[in-house]
mmCIF file of C-alpha atoms in Angstrom:
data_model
loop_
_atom_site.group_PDB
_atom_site.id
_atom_site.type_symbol
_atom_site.label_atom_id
_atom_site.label_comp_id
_atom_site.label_asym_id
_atom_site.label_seq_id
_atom_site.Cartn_x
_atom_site.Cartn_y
_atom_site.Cartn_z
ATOM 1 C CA UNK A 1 17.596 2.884 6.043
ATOM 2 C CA UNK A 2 16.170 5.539 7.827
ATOM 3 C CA UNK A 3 20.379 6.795 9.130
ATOM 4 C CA UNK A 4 20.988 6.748 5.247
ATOM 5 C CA UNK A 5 18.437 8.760 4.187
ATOM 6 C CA UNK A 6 18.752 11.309 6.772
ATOM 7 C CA UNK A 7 22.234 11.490 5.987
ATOM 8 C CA UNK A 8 21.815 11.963 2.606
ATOM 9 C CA UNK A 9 19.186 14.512 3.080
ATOM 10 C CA UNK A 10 21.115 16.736 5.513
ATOM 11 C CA UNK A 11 24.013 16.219 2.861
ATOM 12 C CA UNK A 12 21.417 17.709 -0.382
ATOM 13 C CA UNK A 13 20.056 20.248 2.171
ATOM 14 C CA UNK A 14 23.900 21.765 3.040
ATOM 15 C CA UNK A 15 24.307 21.923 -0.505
ATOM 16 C CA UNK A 16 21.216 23.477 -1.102
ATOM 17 C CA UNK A 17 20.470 20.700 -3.672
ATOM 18 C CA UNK A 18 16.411 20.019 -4.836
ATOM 19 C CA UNK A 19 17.316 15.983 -4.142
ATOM 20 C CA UNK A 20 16.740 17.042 0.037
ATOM 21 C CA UNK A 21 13.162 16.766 -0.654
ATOM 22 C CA UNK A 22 13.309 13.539 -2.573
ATOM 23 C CA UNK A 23 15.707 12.112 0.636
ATOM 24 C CA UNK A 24 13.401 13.536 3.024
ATOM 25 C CA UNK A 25 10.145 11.871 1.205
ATOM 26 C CA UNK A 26 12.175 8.777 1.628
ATOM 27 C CA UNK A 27 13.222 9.422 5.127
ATOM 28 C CA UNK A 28 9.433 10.127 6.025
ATOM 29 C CA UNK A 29 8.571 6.697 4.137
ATOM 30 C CA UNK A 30 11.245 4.669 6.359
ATOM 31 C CA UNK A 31 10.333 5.745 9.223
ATOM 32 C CA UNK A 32 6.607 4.982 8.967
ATOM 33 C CA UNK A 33 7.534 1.407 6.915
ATOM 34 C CA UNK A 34 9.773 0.530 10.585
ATOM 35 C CA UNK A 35 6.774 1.375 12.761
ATOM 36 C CA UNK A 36 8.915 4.480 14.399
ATOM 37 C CA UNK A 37 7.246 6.276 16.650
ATOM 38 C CA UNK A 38 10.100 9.203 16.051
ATOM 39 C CA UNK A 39 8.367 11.780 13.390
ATOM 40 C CA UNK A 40 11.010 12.747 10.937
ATOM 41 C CA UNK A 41 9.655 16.580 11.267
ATOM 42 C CA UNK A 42 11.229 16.523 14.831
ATOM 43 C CA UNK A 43 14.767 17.025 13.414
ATOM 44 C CA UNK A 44 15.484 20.791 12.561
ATOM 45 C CA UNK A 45 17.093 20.184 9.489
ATOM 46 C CA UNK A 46 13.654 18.268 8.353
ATOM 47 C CA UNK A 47 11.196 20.628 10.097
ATOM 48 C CA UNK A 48 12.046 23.334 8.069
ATOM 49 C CA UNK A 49 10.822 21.688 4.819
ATOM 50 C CA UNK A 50 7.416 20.746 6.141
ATOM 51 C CA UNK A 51 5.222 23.136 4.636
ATOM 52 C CA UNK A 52 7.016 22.943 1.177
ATOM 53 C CA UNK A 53 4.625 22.217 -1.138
ATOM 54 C CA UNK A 54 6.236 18.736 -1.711
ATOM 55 C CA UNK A 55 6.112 17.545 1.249
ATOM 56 C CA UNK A 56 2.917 18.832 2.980
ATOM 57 C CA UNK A 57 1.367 15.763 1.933
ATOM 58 C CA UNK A 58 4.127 13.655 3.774
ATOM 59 C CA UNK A 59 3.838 15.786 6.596
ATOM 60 C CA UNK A 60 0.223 14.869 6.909
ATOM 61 C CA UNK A 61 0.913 10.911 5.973
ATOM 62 C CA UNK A 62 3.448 10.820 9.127
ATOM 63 C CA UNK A 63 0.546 12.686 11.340
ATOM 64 C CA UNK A 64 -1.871 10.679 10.550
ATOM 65 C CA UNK A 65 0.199 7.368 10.777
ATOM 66 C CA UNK A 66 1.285 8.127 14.087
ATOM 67 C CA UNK A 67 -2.021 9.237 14.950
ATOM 68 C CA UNK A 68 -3.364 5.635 13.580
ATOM 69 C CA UNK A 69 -6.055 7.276 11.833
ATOM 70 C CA UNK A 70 -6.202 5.024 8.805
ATOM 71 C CA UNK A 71 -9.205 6.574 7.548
ATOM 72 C CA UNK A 72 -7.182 10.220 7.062
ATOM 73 C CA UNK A 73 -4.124 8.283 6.093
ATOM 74 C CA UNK A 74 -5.666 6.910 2.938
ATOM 75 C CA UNK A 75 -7.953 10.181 2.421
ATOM 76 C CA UNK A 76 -4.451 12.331 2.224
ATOM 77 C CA UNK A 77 -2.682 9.072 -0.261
ATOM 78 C CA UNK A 78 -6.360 9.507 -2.460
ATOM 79 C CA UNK A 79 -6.453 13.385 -2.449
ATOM 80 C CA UNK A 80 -2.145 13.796 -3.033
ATOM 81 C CA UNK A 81 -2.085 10.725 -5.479
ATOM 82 C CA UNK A 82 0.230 12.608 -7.985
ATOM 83 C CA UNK A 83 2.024 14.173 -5.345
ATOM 84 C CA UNK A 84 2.941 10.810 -3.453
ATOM 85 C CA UNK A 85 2.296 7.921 -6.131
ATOM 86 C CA UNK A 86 4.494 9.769 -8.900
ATOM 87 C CA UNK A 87 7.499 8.930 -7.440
ATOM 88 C CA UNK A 88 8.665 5.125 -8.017
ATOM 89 C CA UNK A 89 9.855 4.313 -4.228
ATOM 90 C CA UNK A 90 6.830 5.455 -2.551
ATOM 91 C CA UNK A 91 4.494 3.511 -5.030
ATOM 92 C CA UNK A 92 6.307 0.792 -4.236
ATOM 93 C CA UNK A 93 5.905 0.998 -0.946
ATOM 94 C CA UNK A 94 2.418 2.326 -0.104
ATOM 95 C CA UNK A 95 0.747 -0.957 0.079
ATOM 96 C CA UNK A 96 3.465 -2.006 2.839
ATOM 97 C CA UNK A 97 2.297 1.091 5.107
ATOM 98 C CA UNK A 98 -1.638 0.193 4.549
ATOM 99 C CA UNK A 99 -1.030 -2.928 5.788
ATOM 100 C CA UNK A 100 1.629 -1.428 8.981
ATOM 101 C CA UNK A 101 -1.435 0.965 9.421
ATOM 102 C CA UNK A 102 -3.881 -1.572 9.697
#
């Protein structure tokens, strides 16, 4: 999952489509979901879209997760709830990383 949305993203991103943040929020959420210890922000293409104010609060989930610091993982999901619950995929899937956290 993680190939397809990093394909997808570096796809939106060439075409200088909004969707690359979407794919990249996804990407992020893959990555942590499988456990990688890869940070999606390593790539070029996605370090350059870290500090958009979109994604800062991914950016911070995917520190802290690879950090294991569960209590700033859930203290950046409670203080960017709009920001990360308003999309469908990741509120689907935030109760899968709590418990890959944990």
């Amino acid at each position: 999952a993680s190939q397809a949305f990093f394909q997808a993203f570096k796809s939106y991103d060439e075409a200088g489509d909004r969707s690359r943040l979407r794919c990249l929020k996804y990407l992020v959420m893959a990555s942590m979901l499988h456990a990688s210890s890869i940070n999606p922000f390593d790539s070029h293409e996605a370090r350059a879209h870290r500090d958009d104010p979109e994604i800062v609060a991914m950016t911070n989930l995917v520190q802290a997760f690879h950090n294991d610091d569960i209590k700033s993982f859930e203290k950046i999901l409670n203080k960017n709830e709009g920001r990360i619950m308003d999309d469908e995929f990741v509120r689907e899937h935030v109760a899968d990383l709590l418990r890959t956290i944990r």
